[in-house]
Amino acid sequence: MTEAVFSAPWLKALYRELNQFAAHTQSPVLVHGQQRRGLLSVANQWAAFRLCEQPVGDQACEHCAACHMRQGGNHPDLQVLCPQSVSLEMGFPLELKTGTKPSQEIRVDDVRQLQSFLHTASSRGHERIVLVYPFDALNLNAANALLKILEEPGEGLRFVLIGHKPEHLLPTIRSRCQSLAATEPDYKEAVTWLKGLSVAEPEVAFSLAMNDPFDALDLSNNQIDQLGLRKKWVDWLVSPEQQNQLPAGLEKMGFPVAVELAQRVCADLSAVCQGGTVEVFPWLAPRVLWAKRISLQSLSRVFALLTRQSAIAEHPLNPRLALEFVAQEWHNQLVKTQS
Ligand SMILES: [Zn+2]
């Protein structure tokens, strides 16, 4: 997946921007975007380049002593401030008391652990870098502690904060940072990229992955059964003639996924119903023309039902029954009521 991340054109562009940005400011940089994956990889790639002792163009060489230390996770001038759960995912060494769950938040203790790093000079004569990821996970106390550090950063110390919703960050932290918004790939760019990585039916995979290109790649390469289930469900939703029976095993896709896909199909049906174009599942366009005969009122009712279901979707008592209920309502409202 890592190599795939670096081949994504929208992330390459972000990397170039971050490089230019950081070259012109010593302020902390706030890298933010909706995309779940890739932002941290870009920040890591940038840190690697800055710490590398024999960089090649705008990239780390991956062979010098500094690169070796970073690859081993023990470069003395690089720190990642993240929740314990993210530490575990990234394979950092972490000591947890037996019986305790890894924290999902960045806590004030995590920020305090940075103190000794902040007050020692660079070990390798370069700058020192702190990556904060995701900044969304900072709890209030941790955010306040971080603010104090940002107010008086030590010499040669660089901060990059990476996350998704800067509007939820303390305004006093936000105002100290230079903000860099990551653009999301558009449909065409993502599909072209997936095609280049030999994904079969890239349009289908992309939309069934809720327009997340990395999830689309993962579904196609590693979760072909899950991809098949999602396709079957969407196929059922747009086929009134098949709706006398819900295929067996569909619930294995997971109820939250099923509800989200239904919401997306509903958006397309609603567009067609109002004379617009199909945007979420363009490859389904010829198969949703029947939506012209649905009343907007029925679509609104289904939409409201799906919104209610999505609020409780994480914990259905019986996934099969929950899915059958949604399917039944879908059919009653959208197919039976057609004019
Ligand atoms: Zn190097």
Tab-separated table of C-alpha atoms in Angstrom, residues 133-274:
chain	number	residue	atom	x	y	z
A	133	TYR	CA	-1.402	12.729	13.971
A	134	PRO	CA	-4.311	12.955	13.876
A	135	PHE	CA	-4.763	16.371	15.454
A	136	ASP	CA	-8.472	15.480	15.727
A	137	ALA	CA	-7.522	13.078	18.535
A	138	LEU	CA	-6.048	15.769	20.831
A	139	ASN	CA	-8.197	16.014	23.926
A	140	LEU	CA	-8.674	19.458	25.480
A	141	ASN	CA	-5.886	19.184	28.052
A	142	ALA	CA	-3.473	17.842	25.477
A	143	ALA	CA	-4.426	20.616	23.055
A	144	ASN	CA	-3.718	23.231	25.726
A	145	ALA	CA	-0.375	21.650	26.555
A	146	LEU	CA	0.523	21.565	22.867
A	147	LEU	CA	-0.485	25.203	22.497
A	148	LYS	CA	2.028	26.182	25.197
A	149	ILE	CA	4.758	24.412	23.253
A	150	LEU	CA	3.751	26.027	19.968
A	151	GLU	CA	3.858	29.440	21.621
A	152	GLU	CA	7.539	29.027	22.364
A	153	PRO	CA	8.983	26.367	20.101
A	154	GLY	CA	12.656	25.617	20.598
A	155	GLU	CA	15.337	26.467	18.079
A	156	GLY	CA	15.182	24.422	14.870
A	157	LEU	CA	11.983	22.684	15.911
A	158	ARG	CA	9.341	22.013	13.250
A	159	PHE	CA	5.770	20.916	13.831
A	160	VAL	CA	3.457	19.409	11.272
A	161	LEU	CA	-0.087	18.697	12.446
A	162	ILE	CA	-2.029	16.288	10.261
A	163	GLY	CA	-5.742	15.538	10.444
A	164	HIS	CA	-9.216	15.973	9.096
A	165	LYS	CA	-11.322	18.626	10.813
A	166	PRO	CA	-9.341	21.788	11.609
A	167	GLU	CA	-12.585	23.562	12.539
A	168	HIS	CA	-12.691	21.415	15.693
A	169	LEU	CA	-9.158	22.349	16.709
A	170	LEU	CA	-8.561	25.074	19.329
A	171	PRO	CA	-8.678	28.382	17.420
A	172	THR	CA	-5.536	29.454	19.284
A	173	ILE	CA	-3.666	26.482	17.832
A	174	ARG	CA	-5.106	27.054	14.384
A	175	SER	CA	-4.018	30.673	14.339
A	176	ARG	CA	-0.415	29.692	15.091
A	177	CYS	CA	-0.281	27.353	12.088
A	178	GLN	CA	0.028	27.817	8.373
A	179	SER	CA	-2.817	25.865	6.875
A	180	LEU	CA	-2.361	23.530	3.915
A	181	ALA	CA	-5.553	21.946	2.576
A	182	ALA	CA	-5.142	18.642	0.758
A	183	THR	CA	-7.306	18.406	-2.332
A	184	GLU	CA	-9.197	15.187	-2.791
A	185	PRO	CA	-8.844	13.252	-6.013
A	186	ASP	CA	-11.734	13.740	-8.385
A	187	TYR	CA	-13.533	10.795	-9.942
A	188	LYS	CA	-11.529	10.761	-13.167
A	189	GLU	CA	-8.158	11.123	-11.471
A	190	ALA	CA	-8.882	8.341	-8.986
A	191	VAL	CA	-10.226	5.970	-11.641
A	192	THR	CA	-7.237	6.593	-13.933
A	193	TRP	CA	-4.889	5.916	-11.028
A	194	LEU	CA	-6.690	2.668	-10.127
A	195	LYS	CA	-6.598	1.588	-13.764
A	196	GLY	CA	-2.829	2.162	-13.794
A	197	LEU	CA	-2.574	-0.250	-10.847
A	198	SER	CA	-4.458	-2.907	-12.847
A	199	VAL	CA	-7.678	-2.761	-10.824
A	200	ALA	CA	-10.425	-4.548	-12.749
A	201	GLU	CA	-13.490	-2.330	-13.241
A	202	PRO	CA	-11.926	0.687	-11.494
A	203	GLU	CA	-15.133	2.786	-11.736
A	204	VAL	CA	-17.079	0.073	-9.958
A	205	ALA	CA	-14.464	-0.469	-7.253
A	206	PHE	CA	-14.102	3.272	-6.598
A	207	SER	CA	-17.795	3.939	-6.065
A	208	LEU	CA	-18.337	0.751	-4.071
A	209	ALA	CA	-15.496	1.936	-1.805
A	210	MET	CA	-17.481	5.151	-1.097
A	211	ASN	CA	-15.077	7.064	-3.343
A	212	ASP	CA	-11.996	6.286	-1.284
A	213	PRO	CA	-9.316	5.293	-3.828
A	214	PHE	CA	-7.163	3.435	-1.293
A	215	ASP	CA	-10.134	1.461	-0.032
A	216	ALA	CA	-10.984	0.673	-3.660
A	217	LEU	CA	-7.484	-0.676	-4.181
A	218	ASP	CA	-7.676	-2.664	-0.978
A	219	LEU	CA	-11.096	-4.125	-1.854
A	220	SER	CA	-9.889	-5.162	-5.315
A	221	ASN	CA	-6.613	-6.651	-4.150
A	222	ASN	CA	-7.427	-8.130	-0.768
A	223	GLN	CA	-11.172	-8.256	-0.173
A	224	ILE	CA	-12.656	-9.534	-3.363
A	225	ASP	CA	-15.526	-11.248	-1.464
A	226	GLN	CA	-16.496	-7.977	0.218
A	227	LEU	CA	-16.373	-6.199	-3.136
A	228	GLY	CA	-18.623	-8.904	-4.624
A	229	LEU	CA	-21.181	-8.537	-1.810
A	230	ARG	CA	-21.338	-4.756	-2.224
A	231	LYS	CA	-21.818	-5.140	-5.950
A	232	LYS	CA	-24.596	-7.664	-5.444
A	233	TRP	CA	-26.393	-5.350	-2.983
A	234	VAL	CA	-26.221	-2.311	-5.253
A	235	ASP	CA	-27.340	-4.505	-8.120
A	236	TRP	CA	-30.359	-5.614	-6.047
A	237	LEU	CA	-31.212	-2.014	-5.112
A	238	VAL	CA	-31.447	-0.915	-8.734
A	239	SER	CA	-33.298	-4.004	-9.986
A	240	PRO	CA	-37.024	-3.897	-9.076
A	241	GLU	CA	-37.570	-7.128	-11.014
A	242	GLN	CA	-35.190	-9.013	-8.673
A	243	GLN	CA	-36.629	-7.703	-5.473
A	244	ASN	CA	-38.810	-10.664	-4.558
A	245	GLN	CA	-35.784	-12.165	-2.882
A	246	LEU	CA	-32.761	-10.804	-1.041
A	247	PRO	CA	-29.645	-12.867	-1.907
A	248	ALA	CA	-28.364	-15.069	0.917
A	249	GLY	CA	-25.279	-13.936	2.793
A	250	LEU	CA	-25.537	-10.250	1.842
A	251	GLU	CA	-25.517	-9.275	5.519
A	252	LYS	CA	-21.852	-10.325	5.645
A	253	MET	CA	-20.979	-7.025	3.975
A	254	GLY	CA	-21.788	-5.325	7.307
A	255	PHE	CA	-24.940	-3.356	8.052
A	256	PRO	CA	-23.283	0.127	8.169
A	257	VAL	CA	-21.806	-0.471	4.700
A	258	ALA	CA	-25.187	-1.644	3.380
A	259	VAL	CA	-26.943	1.454	4.696
A	260	GLU	CA	-24.316	3.818	3.318
A	261	LEU	CA	-24.463	2.217	-0.122
A	262	ALA	CA	-28.265	2.429	-0.087
A	263	GLN	CA	-28.023	6.132	0.791
A	264	ARG	CA	-25.708	6.655	-2.144
A	265	VAL	CA	-27.958	4.788	-4.568
A	266	CYS	CA	-30.868	6.798	-3.187
A	267	ALA	CA	-28.988	10.017	-4.042
A	268	ASP	CA	-28.596	8.827	-7.628
A	269	LEU	CA	-32.264	7.812	-7.889
A	270	SER	CA	-33.229	11.196	-6.559
A	271	ALA	CA	-31.052	12.921	-9.185
A	272	VAL	CA	-32.673	10.913	-11.988
A	273	CYS	CA	-36.124	11.551	-10.565
A	274	GLN	CA	-35.459	15.288	-10.812
